[in-house]
mmCIF file of C-alpha atoms in Angstrom:
data_model
loop_
_atom_site.group_PDB
_atom_site.id
_atom_site.type_symbol
_atom_site.label_atom_id
_atom_site.label_comp_id
_atom_site.label_asym_id
_atom_site.label_seq_id
_atom_site.Cartn_x
_atom_site.Cartn_y
_atom_site.Cartn_z
ATOM 1 C CA UNK C 268 22.721 60.462 111.789
ATOM 2 C CA UNK C 269 26.269 61.318 110.780
ATOM 3 C CA UNK C 270 26.465 62.511 107.171
ATOM 4 C CA UNK C 271 29.345 61.808 104.813
ATOM 5 C CA UNK C 272 31.161 64.692 103.127
ATOM 6 C CA UNK C 273 29.440 63.816 99.840
ATOM 7 C CA UNK C 274 26.007 63.927 101.485
ATOM 8 C CA UNK C 275 26.814 67.288 103.051
ATOM 9 C CA UNK C 276 28.039 68.524 99.690
ATOM 10 C CA UNK C 277 24.751 67.610 98.031
ATOM 11 C CA UNK C 278 22.706 69.425 100.685
ATOM 12 C CA UNK C 279 24.844 72.532 101.119
ATOM 13 C CA UNK C 280 25.746 73.094 97.464
ATOM 14 C CA UNK C 281 22.068 72.868 96.580
ATOM 15 C CA UNK C 282 21.131 75.320 99.342
ATOM 16 C CA UNK C 283 23.778 77.790 98.120
ATOM 17 C CA UNK C 284 22.315 78.105 94.609
ATOM 18 C CA UNK C 285 19.862 80.779 95.758
ATOM 19 C CA UNK C 286 22.687 83.257 96.374
ATOM 20 C CA UNK C 287 23.631 84.782 93.013
ATOM 21 C CA UNK C 288 26.327 87.231 94.088
ATOM 22 C CA UNK C 289 29.277 85.130 93.012
ATOM 23 C CA UNK C 290 31.126 86.817 90.141
ATOM 24 C CA UNK C 291 34.858 87.235 90.724
ATOM 25 C CA UNK C 292 35.752 90.171 88.525
ATOM 26 C CA UNK C 293 37.808 92.970 90.011
ATOM 27 C CA UNK C 294 40.337 91.011 92.028
ATOM 28 C CA UNK C 295 43.953 90.308 91.131
ATOM 29 C CA UNK C 296 46.068 87.875 93.156
ATOM 30 C CA UNK C 297 49.226 86.391 91.640
ATOM 31 C CA UNK C 298 50.549 82.970 92.434
ATOM 32 C CA UNK C 299 53.584 82.750 94.693
ATOM 33 C CA UNK C 300 56.481 80.353 94.975
ATOM 34 C CA UNK C 301 55.145 76.975 96.146
ATOM 35 C CA UNK C 302 51.640 78.468 96.104
ATOM 36 C CA UNK C 303 48.501 77.198 94.449
ATOM 37 C CA UNK C 304 46.424 79.033 91.851
ATOM 38 C CA UNK C 305 45.859 82.673 91.083
ATOM 39 C CA UNK C 306 43.038 85.147 90.560
ATOM 40 C CA UNK C 307 42.785 87.343 87.482
ATOM 41 C CA UNK C 308 41.143 90.756 87.157
ATOM 42 C CA UNK C 309 39.387 89.377 84.125
ATOM 43 C CA UNK C 310 37.365 87.146 86.397
ATOM 44 C CA UNK C 311 37.086 83.394 86.277
ATOM 45 C CA UNK C 312 35.355 81.321 83.656
ATOM 46 C CA UNK C 313 31.685 80.970 84.453
ATOM 47 C CA UNK C 314 29.183 78.359 83.488
ATOM 48 C CA UNK C 315 25.508 78.463 84.285
ATOM 49 C CA UNK C 316 22.787 76.085 85.235
ATOM 50 C CA UNK C 317 19.620 76.066 83.179
ATOM 51 C CA UNK C 318 18.011 78.547 85.567
ATOM 52 C CA UNK C 319 20.909 80.963 85.017
ATOM 53 C CA UNK C 320 22.856 80.458 88.230
ATOM 54 C CA UNK C 321 26.640 80.540 88.187
ATOM 55 C CA UNK C 322 28.284 77.227 89.067
ATOM 56 C CA UNK C 323 31.943 77.805 88.252
ATOM 57 C CA UNK C 324 33.033 78.540 91.804
ATOM 58 C CA UNK C 325 32.832 75.950 94.531
ATOM 59 C CA UNK C 326 29.698 77.501 95.889
ATOM 60 C CA UNK C 327 28.737 76.283 99.322
ATOM 61 C CA UNK C 328 26.986 77.057 102.525
ATOM 62 C CA UNK C 329 28.992 76.210 105.619
ATOM 63 C CA UNK C 330 25.672 75.171 107.117
ATOM 64 C CA UNK C 331 21.974 75.449 106.343
ATOM 65 C CA UNK C 332 21.053 75.430 110.008
ATOM 66 C CA UNK C 333 19.733 78.897 110.813
ATOM 67 C CA UNK C 334 18.323 80.709 113.812
ATOM 68 C CA UNK C 335 16.174 82.959 111.614
ATOM 69 C CA UNK C 336 12.844 82.224 109.961
ATOM 70 C CA UNK C 337 12.806 84.440 106.859
ATOM 71 C CA UNK C 338 9.768 83.512 104.764
ATOM 72 C CA UNK C 339 11.613 83.776 101.418
ATOM 73 C CA UNK C 340 14.597 81.608 102.444
ATOM 74 C CA UNK C 341 14.836 77.870 101.867
ATOM 75 C CA UNK C 342 17.084 77.524 104.944
ATOM 76 C CA UNK C 343 14.658 79.202 107.352
ATOM 77 C CA UNK C 344 14.427 77.331 110.643
ATOM 78 C CA UNK C 345 10.790 76.265 110.184
ATOM 79 C CA UNK C 346 11.401 74.690 106.777
ATOM 80 C CA UNK C 347 11.433 70.895 106.794
ATOM 81 C CA UNK C 348 14.585 70.260 104.755
ATOM 82 C CA UNK C 349 17.636 68.034 105.378
ATOM 83 C CA UNK C 350 20.180 69.909 107.494
ATOM 84 C CA UNK C 351 23.955 69.660 107.436
ATOM 85 C CA UNK C 352 27.094 71.519 108.475
ATOM 86 C CA UNK C 353 30.641 71.244 107.201
ATOM 87 C CA UNK C 354 33.656 71.343 109.443
ATOM 88 C CA UNK C 355 36.366 73.870 108.614
ATOM 89 C CA UNK C 356 38.682 71.079 107.464
ATOM 90 C CA UNK C 357 36.076 69.578 105.134
ATOM 91 C CA UNK C 358 35.591 72.852 103.239
ATOM 92 C CA UNK C 359 39.346 73.438 103.033
ATOM 93 C CA UNK C 360 39.967 69.913 101.708
ATOM 94 C CA UNK C 361 37.140 70.157 99.164
ATOM 95 C CA UNK C 362 38.454 73.475 97.863
ATOM 96 C CA UNK C 363 42.040 72.262 97.484
ATOM 97 C CA UNK C 364 41.069 68.948 95.910
ATOM 98 C CA UNK C 365 38.567 70.487 93.475
ATOM 99 C CA UNK C 366 41.033 73.179 92.499
ATOM 100 C CA UNK C 367 43.817 70.694 91.820
ATOM 101 C CA UNK C 368 41.445 68.716 89.590
ATOM 102 C CA UNK C 369 40.613 71.891 87.679
ATOM 103 C CA UNK C 370 36.947 71.652 88.676
ATOM 104 C CA UNK C 371 36.855 75.135 90.171
ATOM 105 C CA UNK C 372 38.763 78.380 90.190
ATOM 106 C CA UNK C 373 37.727 79.730 93.536
ATOM 107 C CA UNK C 374 35.457 79.477 96.541
ATOM 108 C CA UNK C 375 32.198 81.229 97.268
ATOM 109 C CA UNK C 376 31.250 80.591 100.880
ATOM 110 C CA UNK C 377 28.108 81.676 102.642
ATOM 111 C CA UNK C 378 26.218 80.229 105.566
ATOM 112 C CA UNK C 379 23.087 79.966 107.613
ATOM 113 C CA UNK C 380 23.531 81.321 111.110
ATOM 114 C CA UNK C 381 24.568 78.883 113.864
ATOM 115 C CA UNK C 382 24.236 80.933 117.043
ATOM 116 C CA UNK C 383 24.984 84.502 116.104
ATOM 117 C CA UNK C 384 26.726 86.498 113.389
ATOM 118 C CA UNK C 385 30.226 86.496 114.929
ATOM 119 C CA UNK C 386 30.195 82.786 115.786
ATOM 120 C CA UNK C 387 29.315 81.945 112.182
ATOM 121 C CA UNK C 388 31.634 84.451 110.518
ATOM 122 C CA UNK C 389 34.591 83.315 112.626
ATOM 123 C CA UNK C 390 34.221 79.839 111.102
ATOM 124 C CA UNK C 391 34.048 81.235 107.596
ATOM 125 C CA UNK C 392 37.234 83.192 108.283
ATOM 126 C CA UNK C 393 39.030 80.128 109.674
ATOM 127 C CA UNK C 394 38.448 78.446 106.320
ATOM 128 C CA UNK C 395 39.813 81.386 104.336
ATOM 129 C CA UNK C 396 42.759 81.769 106.724
ATOM 130 C CA UNK C 397 43.645 78.089 106.464
ATOM 131 C CA UNK C 398 43.500 78.219 102.659
ATOM 132 C CA UNK C 399 45.707 81.320 102.494
ATOM 133 C CA UNK C 400 48.255 80.648 105.230
ATOM 134 C CA UNK C 401 48.489 76.845 105.473
ATOM 135 C CA UNK C 402 47.826 75.832 101.858
ATOM 136 C CA UNK C 403 49.077 79.055 100.175
ATOM 137 C CA UNK C 404 45.922 79.133 98.069
ATOM 138 C CA UNK C 405 45.901 82.180 95.796
ATOM 139 C CA UNK C 406 42.618 81.449 94.047
ATOM 140 C CA UNK C 407 39.558 83.593 94.439
ATOM 141 C CA UNK C 408 37.687 83.632 97.762
ATOM 142 C CA UNK C 409 34.349 85.344 98.278
ATOM 143 C CA UNK C 410 33.078 85.354 101.864
ATOM 144 C CA UNK C 411 29.656 86.324 103.054
ATOM 145 C CA UNK C 412 29.485 88.752 105.964
ATOM 146 C CA UNK C 413 26.597 87.892 108.241
ATOM 147 C CA UNK C 414 24.621 91.060 109.137
ATOM 148 C CA UNK C 415 25.280 92.109 112.713
ATOM 149 C CA UNK C 416 28.852 90.851 112.990
ATOM 150 C CA UNK C 417 31.530 92.840 114.806
ATOM 151 C CA UNK C 418 34.161 95.124 113.275
ATOM 152 C CA UNK C 419 36.973 92.855 114.485
ATOM 153 C CA UNK C 420 35.537 89.931 112.542
ATOM 154 C CA UNK C 421 35.080 91.986 109.367
ATOM 155 C CA UNK C 422 38.625 93.309 109.671
ATOM 156 C CA UNK C 423 40.048 89.804 109.629
ATOM 157 C CA UNK C 424 37.732 88.640 106.846
ATOM 158 C CA UNK C 425 38.939 91.422 104.549
ATOM 159 C CA UNK C 426 42.562 90.322 104.888
ATOM 160 C CA UNK C 427 41.880 86.821 103.513
ATOM 161 C CA UNK C 428 38.965 87.255 101.089
ATOM 162 C CA UNK C 429 39.005 88.823 97.643
ATOM 163 C CA UNK C 430 35.442 89.989 97.929
ATOM 164 C CA UNK C 431 33.019 90.406 100.813
ATOM 165 C CA UNK C 432 29.285 90.767 100.558
ATOM 166 C CA UNK C 433 26.509 91.670 102.934
ATOM 167 C CA UNK C 434 23.134 90.802 101.487
ATOM 168 C CA UNK C 435 20.411 93.428 101.759
ATOM 169 C CA UNK C 436 17.928 90.873 100.354
ATOM 170 C CA UNK C 437 14.622 92.752 100.626
ATOM 171 C CA UNK C 438 14.673 96.295 99.165
ATOM 172 C CA UNK C 439 12.728 98.128 101.876
ATOM 173 C CA UNK C 440 12.651 97.936 105.657
ATOM 174 C CA UNK C 441 8.852 97.724 105.646
ATOM 175 C CA UNK C 442 8.814 94.618 103.442
ATOM 176 C CA UNK C 443 11.720 93.077 105.339
ATOM 177 C CA UNK C 444 9.824 93.422 108.617
ATOM 178 C CA UNK C 445 6.843 91.688 107.055
ATOM 179 C CA UNK C 446 8.594 88.588 105.728
ATOM 180 C CA UNK C 447 11.723 88.482 107.923
ATOM 181 C CA UNK C 448 10.682 90.148 111.200
ATOM 182 C CA UNK C 449 13.885 89.126 113.030
ATOM 183 C CA UNK C 450 16.041 91.189 110.635
ATOM 184 C CA UNK C 451 16.476 94.891 109.975
ATOM 185 C CA UNK C 452 18.331 97.012 107.460
ATOM 186 C CA UNK C 453 20.480 98.664 110.121
ATOM 187 C CA UNK C 454 22.285 95.360 110.725
ATOM 188 C CA UNK C 455 23.155 95.288 107.002
ATOM 189 C CA UNK C 456 24.070 98.922 106.424
ATOM 190 C CA UNK C 457 26.321 99.065 109.504
ATOM 191 C CA UNK C 458 28.797 96.416 108.255
ATOM 192 C CA UNK C 459 28.393 97.651 104.687
ATOM 193 C CA UNK C 460 29.414 101.171 105.721
ATOM 194 C CA UNK C 461 32.300 99.831 107.799
ATOM 195 C CA UNK C 462 33.624 97.817 104.856
ATOM 196 C CA UNK C 463 33.305 100.833 102.561
ATOM 197 C CA UNK C 464 35.531 102.832 104.894
ATOM 198 C CA UNK C 465 38.100 100.080 105.379
ATOM 199 C CA UNK C 466 38.369 99.285 101.657
ATOM 200 C CA UNK C 467 38.943 102.969 100.935
ATOM 201 C CA UNK C 468 41.527 103.264 103.722
ATOM 202 C CA UNK C 469 43.492 100.170 102.648
ATOM 203 C CA UNK C 470 43.413 101.273 99.003
ATOM 204 C CA UNK C 471 44.883 104.638 100.018
ATOM 205 C CA UNK C 472 47.630 102.924 102.011
ATOM 206 C CA UNK C 473 48.335 100.551 99.127
ATOM 207 C CA UNK C 474 48.894 103.535 96.843
ATOM 208 C CA UNK C 475 51.373 105.057 99.295
ATOM 209 C CA UNK C 476 53.097 101.936 100.638
ATOM 210 C CA UNK C 477 53.990 99.087 98.319
ATOM 211 C CA UNK C 478 53.855 96.424 101.025
ATOM 212 C CA UNK C 479 50.600 97.515 102.632
ATOM 213 C CA UNK C 480 48.224 94.554 102.934
ATOM 214 C CA UNK C 481 45.264 94.143 100.607
ATOM 215 C CA UNK C 482 41.788 94.362 102.091
ATOM 216 C CA UNK C 483 38.978 92.807 100.039
ATOM 217 C CA UNK C 484 40.631 93.843 96.745
ATOM 218 C CA UNK C 485 37.539 92.739 94.802
ATOM 219 C CA UNK C 486 35.392 95.174 96.815
ATOM 220 C CA UNK C 487 32.025 94.366 98.268
ATOM 221 C CA UNK C 488 28.700 93.423 96.751
ATOM 222 C CA UNK C 489 25.152 92.711 97.807
ATOM 223 C CA UNK C 490 22.108 90.834 96.628
ATOM 224 C CA UNK C 491 18.510 91.991 96.267
ATOM 225 C CA UNK C 492 15.679 89.476 96.067
ATOM 226 C CA UNK C 493 13.252 90.505 93.325
ATOM 227 C CA UNK C 494 9.594 89.581 93.353
ATOM 228 C CA UNK C 495 9.199 88.433 96.966
ATOM 229 C CA UNK C 496 7.953 91.893 97.993
ATOM 230 C CA UNK C 497 5.945 94.588 96.173
ATOM 231 C CA UNK C 498 8.749 97.065 95.379
ATOM 232 C CA UNK C 499 8.787 98.323 91.790
ATOM 233 C CA UNK C 500 11.787 98.389 89.469
ATOM 234 C CA UNK C 501 11.822 102.149 90.121
ATOM 235 C CA UNK C 502 12.372 101.427 93.840
ATOM 236 C CA UNK C 503 14.963 98.727 93.204
ATOM 237 C CA UNK C 504 17.042 100.689 90.695
ATOM 238 C CA UNK C 505 17.057 103.831 92.850
ATOM 239 C CA UNK C 506 18.259 101.698 95.760
ATOM 240 C CA UNK C 507 20.970 100.103 93.609
ATOM 241 C CA UNK C 508 22.082 103.500 92.368
ATOM 242 C CA UNK C 509 22.429 104.739 95.954
ATOM 243 C CA UNK C 510 24.423 101.632 96.899
ATOM 244 C CA UNK C 511 26.832 102.289 94.041
ATOM 245 C CA UNK C 512 27.248 105.971 94.869
ATOM 246 C CA UNK C 513 27.160 105.934 98.689
ATOM 247 C CA UNK C 514 28.539 102.516 99.671
ATOM 248 C CA UNK C 515 30.786 102.250 96.562
ATOM 249 C CA UNK C 516 29.636 98.674 95.964
ATOM 250 C CA UNK C 517 31.341 96.828 93.145
ATOM 251 C CA UNK C 518 28.179 94.976 92.192
ATOM 252 C CA UNK C 519 24.521 94.730 93.070
ATOM 253 C CA UNK C 520 23.066 91.345 92.168
ATOM 254 C CA UNK C 521 19.395 90.729 91.503
ATOM 255 C CA UNK C 522 17.930 87.358 92.387
ATOM 256 C CA UNK C 523 14.478 86.556 91.058
ATOM 257 C CA UNK C 524 12.488 85.098 93.938
ATOM 258 C CA UNK C 525 12.129 81.336 93.527
ATOM 259 C CA UNK C 526 8.765 80.168 94.914
ATOM 260 C CA UNK C 527 9.757 77.772 97.673
ATOM 261 C CA UNK C 528 7.035 78.455 100.202
ATOM 262 C CA UNK C 529 3.262 78.744 100.458
ATOM 263 C CA UNK C 530 3.636 81.336 103.207
ATOM 264 C CA UNK C 531 0.771 83.820 102.794
ATOM 265 C CA UNK C 532 3.160 86.753 103.270
ATOM 266 C CA UNK C 533 4.710 85.947 99.891
ATOM 267 C CA UNK C 534 3.265 86.424 96.383
ATOM 268 C CA UNK C 535 1.801 83.333 94.704
ATOM 269 C CA UNK C 536 4.299 83.102 91.852
ATOM 270 C CA UNK C 537 4.254 80.077 89.565
ATOM 271 C CA UNK C 538 7.824 80.607 88.370
ATOM 272 C CA UNK C 539 10.818 82.814 89.218
ATOM 273 C CA UNK C 540 10.632 86.273 87.550
ATOM 274 C CA UNK C 541 13.735 85.585 85.460
ATOM 275 C CA UNK C 542 12.895 87.991 82.611
ATOM 276 C CA UNK C 543 12.456 90.792 85.137
ATOM 277 C CA UNK C 544 15.751 89.779 86.741
ATOM 278 C CA UNK C 545 17.437 89.967 83.323
ATOM 279 C CA UNK C 546 15.957 93.402 82.595
ATOM 280 C CA UNK C 547 17.273 94.673 85.933
ATOM 281 C CA UNK C 548 20.764 93.458 85.046
ATOM 282 C CA UNK C 549 20.493 95.258 81.693
ATOM 283 C CA UNK C 550 19.405 98.446 83.444
ATOM 284 C CA UNK C 551 22.221 98.040 85.984
ATOM 285 C CA UNK C 552 24.676 97.764 83.073
ATOM 286 C CA UNK C 553 23.356 101.037 81.641
ATOM 287 C CA UNK C 554 23.910 102.748 84.989
ATOM 288 C CA UNK C 555 27.455 101.506 85.443
ATOM 289 C CA UNK C 556 28.890 101.570 81.923
ATOM 290 C CA UNK C 557 26.694 103.741 79.694
ATOM 291 C CA UNK C 558 26.272 106.802 81.885
ATOM 292 C CA UNK C 559 22.500 106.552 82.130
ATOM 293 C CA UNK C 560 20.755 108.100 85.099
ATOM 294 C CA UNK C 561 18.084 106.116 86.905
ATOM 295 C CA UNK C 562 15.395 108.550 85.798
ATOM 296 C CA UNK C 563 16.240 107.893 82.151
ATOM 297 C CA UNK C 564 15.473 104.205 82.687
ATOM 298 C CA UNK C 565 12.521 104.310 85.095
ATOM 299 C CA UNK C 566 10.488 107.232 86.381
ATOM 300 C CA UNK C 567 7.165 108.050 88.009
ATOM 301 C CA UNK C 568 5.290 107.336 84.746
ATOM 302 C CA UNK C 569 7.215 104.133 83.928
ATOM 303 C CA UNK C 570 7.956 102.435 87.238
ATOM 304 C CA UNK C 571 8.357 98.923 85.831
ATOM 305 C CA UNK C 572 10.847 97.836 83.171
ATOM 306 C CA UNK C 573 9.249 96.604 79.957
ATOM 307 C CA UNK C 574 9.521 92.810 79.784
ATOM 308 C CA UNK C 575 9.339 92.688 75.978
ATOM 309 C CA UNK C 576 12.099 95.205 75.174
ATOM 310 C CA UNK C 577 15.423 95.943 76.831
ATOM 311 C CA UNK C 578 15.736 99.205 78.850
ATOM 312 C CA UNK C 579 17.970 100.951 76.329
ATOM 313 C CA UNK C 580 15.529 100.350 73.483
ATOM 314 C CA UNK C 581 12.628 101.534 75.651
ATOM 315 C CA UNK C 582 14.523 104.732 76.504
ATOM 316 C CA UNK C 583 14.998 105.419 72.783
ATOM 317 C CA UNK C 584 11.355 104.688 71.927
ATOM 318 C CA UNK C 585 10.160 107.048 74.673
ATOM 319 C CA UNK C 586 12.548 109.788 73.522
ATOM 320 C CA UNK C 587 12.308 109.778 69.731
ATOM 321 C CA UNK C 588 12.826 113.559 69.784
ATOM 322 C CA UNK C 589 16.511 112.856 70.592
ATOM 323 C CA UNK C 590 16.940 110.724 67.463
ATOM 324 C CA UNK C 591 18.205 110.146 64.813
ATOM 325 C CA UNK C 592 21.744 110.728 66.073
ATOM 326 C CA UNK C 593 24.420 111.784 63.597
ATOM 327 C CA UNK C 594 27.206 109.289 64.312
ATOM 328 C CA UNK C 595 29.803 111.546 62.675
ATOM 329 C CA UNK C 596 29.206 114.515 64.968
ATOM 330 C CA UNK C 597 27.359 113.319 68.086
ATOM 331 C CA UNK C 598 28.888 113.455 71.553
ATOM 332 C CA UNK C 599 29.936 110.188 73.180
ATOM 333 C CA UNK C 600 27.013 110.512 75.621
ATOM 334 C CA UNK C 601 24.467 110.316 72.773
ATOM 335 C CA UNK C 602 26.297 107.568 70.890
ATOM 336 C CA UNK C 603 26.007 105.428 74.036
ATOM 337 C CA UNK C 604 22.242 105.917 73.990
ATOM 338 C CA UNK C 605 21.731 104.443 70.513
ATOM 339 C CA UNK C 606 20.234 100.927 70.725
ATOM 340 C CA UNK C 607 22.521 98.361 69.131
ATOM 341 C CA UNK C 608 25.678 100.397 69.803
ATOM 342 C CA UNK C 609 27.853 99.132 72.654
ATOM 343 C CA UNK C 610 30.706 100.787 74.517
ATOM 344 C CA UNK C 611 33.319 99.085 72.338
ATOM 345 C CA UNK C 612 31.575 100.236 69.147
ATOM 346 C CA UNK C 613 31.314 103.807 70.467
ATOM 347 C CA UNK C 614 35.062 103.866 71.123
ATOM 348 C CA UNK C 615 35.748 102.581 67.604
ATOM 349 C CA UNK C 616 33.360 105.132 66.041
ATOM 350 C CA UNK C 617 35.057 108.036 67.848
ATOM 351 C CA UNK C 618 38.498 106.869 66.717
ATOM 352 C CA UNK C 619 37.476 106.094 63.128
ATOM 353 C CA UNK C 620 35.591 109.337 62.447
ATOM 354 C CA UNK C 621 38.759 111.344 63.075
ATOM 355 C CA UNK C 622 40.070 110.011 59.765
ATOM 356 C CA UNK C 623 37.001 109.742 57.557
ATOM 357 C CA UNK C 624 33.263 110.281 57.452
ATOM 358 C CA UNK C 625 31.536 107.076 58.465
ATOM 359 C CA UNK C 626 28.766 105.513 56.451
ATOM 360 C CA UNK C 627 26.218 102.755 56.935
ATOM 361 C CA UNK C 628 28.612 100.007 55.793
ATOM 362 C CA UNK C 629 31.397 101.283 58.076
ATOM 363 C CA UNK C 630 29.138 100.916 61.093
ATOM 364 C CA UNK C 631 28.284 97.349 60.098
ATOM 365 C CA UNK C 632 31.997 96.511 59.916
ATOM 366 C CA UNK C 633 32.601 98.105 63.308
ATOM 367 C CA UNK C 634 30.054 95.720 64.759
ATOM 368 C CA UNK C 635 27.035 97.936 65.322
ATOM 369 C CA UNK C 636 23.808 95.890 65.462
ATOM 370 C CA UNK C 637 22.193 97.665 62.532
ATOM 371 C CA UNK C 638 18.918 95.764 62.840
ATOM 372 C CA UNK C 639 18.379 97.751 66.060
ATOM 373 C CA UNK C 640 20.420 100.902 65.458
ATOM 374 C CA UNK C 641 19.001 101.687 61.988
ATOM 375 C CA UNK C 642 15.947 103.441 63.453
ATOM 376 C CA UNK C 643 18.012 105.837 65.542
ATOM 377 C CA UNK C 644 21.001 106.933 63.473
ATOM 378 C CA UNK C 645 21.661 109.533 60.796
ATOM 379 C CA UNK C 646 24.363 108.327 58.465
ATOM 380 C CA UNK C 647 25.006 108.243 54.736
ATOM 381 C CA UNK C 648 23.879 105.018 53.103
ATOM 382 C CA UNK C 649 21.089 104.493 55.605
ATOM 383 C CA UNK C 650 18.095 103.057 53.690
ATOM 384 C CA UNK C 651 15.666 105.758 54.857
ATOM 385 C CA UNK C 652 12.752 104.521 52.777
ATOM 386 C CA UNK C 653 12.714 101.241 54.664
ATOM 387 C CA UNK C 654 12.990 102.677 58.174
ATOM 388 C CA UNK C 655 10.121 103.941 60.302
ATOM 389 C CA UNK C 656 10.370 106.668 62.923
ATOM 390 C CA UNK C 657 7.082 105.714 64.575
ATOM 391 C CA UNK C 658 7.920 104.116 67.977
ATOM 392 C CA UNK C 659 4.920 101.773 67.835
ATOM 393 C CA UNK C 660 5.881 100.505 64.386
ATOM 394 C CA UNK C 661 9.518 100.111 65.449
ATOM 395 C CA UNK C 662 8.468 98.090 68.482
ATOM 396 C CA UNK C 663 6.234 95.873 66.326
ATOM 397 C CA UNK C 664 9.008 95.343 63.778
ATOM 398 C CA UNK C 665 11.546 94.431 66.480
ATOM 399 C CA UNK C 666 9.078 92.077 68.181
ATOM 400 C CA UNK C 667 8.314 90.359 64.859
ATOM 401 C CA UNK C 668 12.024 89.938 64.131
ATOM 402 C CA UNK C 669 12.594 88.511 67.610
ATOM 403 C CA UNK C 670 9.764 86.013 67.057
ATOM 404 C CA UNK C 671 11.209 84.950 63.689
ATOM 405 C CA UNK C 672 14.633 84.470 65.274
ATOM 406 C CA UNK C 673 13.167 82.293 68.009
ATOM 407 C CA UNK C 674 11.301 80.147 65.476
ATOM 408 C CA UNK C 675 14.501 79.547 63.500
ATOM 409 C CA UNK C 676 16.021 77.980 66.601
ATOM 410 C CA UNK C 677 13.488 75.171 66.359
#
């Protein structure tokens, strides 16, 4: 039965919601004369579905037909779901028309695998090439690189896309073999390493030659599925840290496994582990912007992130010997480790204390979350008599406050 474009859109937009690696930050593409749209380094405006998935990009699969049978994937070949495939022209027309109506600010395009990696990726590239060269589209484009594709295909993809991503999906090779036996990590790391080298090379040329072409200016990213295999947060965060340091990835995304199968190789989850997913993002933020090491967040004794408290608070509660921190004399490194104090607040504290000694009220005006920071700072005006230094009591007080805040919402 021939499907209409609207019917395909319903099937392939729904199938794409399981891929969460769709943020656009980090790319900058200005509009040109007679062009259409632009991409800002500040990223595009995002909105989220009730399960937390980003929907601001036109987020599609080219097809949900797939030659693989990965147990965790809704598009696996043995799954009895409606199948569809867009033509290149249909995706191009949808993107242009949605953009002109201000529905979207870019395109996120992934795909099941038709015949092989190159055959599929060549079609993804034809879409990006048509948008860039025929329609002069300067909006954001994120293309998925299918593991196993050739260097020639990746080279062309990087010239048209703002960001490329190769999904690692399952954190370890052993678990991947169990639930997706047709895949292996080598087919992911090979293109990932190639892209790392090409992005670095093109960036060097861009610094030396003004007119050198851009190659994936938004960098590359990957996605890890959380909860479909037994790896701990310790395993996942160490892997993410290596991907940031070795492959220079711009982002690692964490996707809580959504139970879509009764396959006995998968855990019997009743709901996606969204709180765990959120804690991993918080930990990832600490790694990238707060200078934390992985071992400060998780270690052999604490291999799982606490689901009731954020990772920064748990670090402080486990290391009370480092606190309270004197905000008027402490190094930036320690200021960043105070719960309730963000990067922006740290910068303001360092600037302000050059001119005067800061007190409790100054920190409140700067924007420090004193309900959290009060247990960990040494500053004049701090109501010491009301503040405990016992980590168990602090945790109980914070949990009680959180419960009261939730009740006020109803």
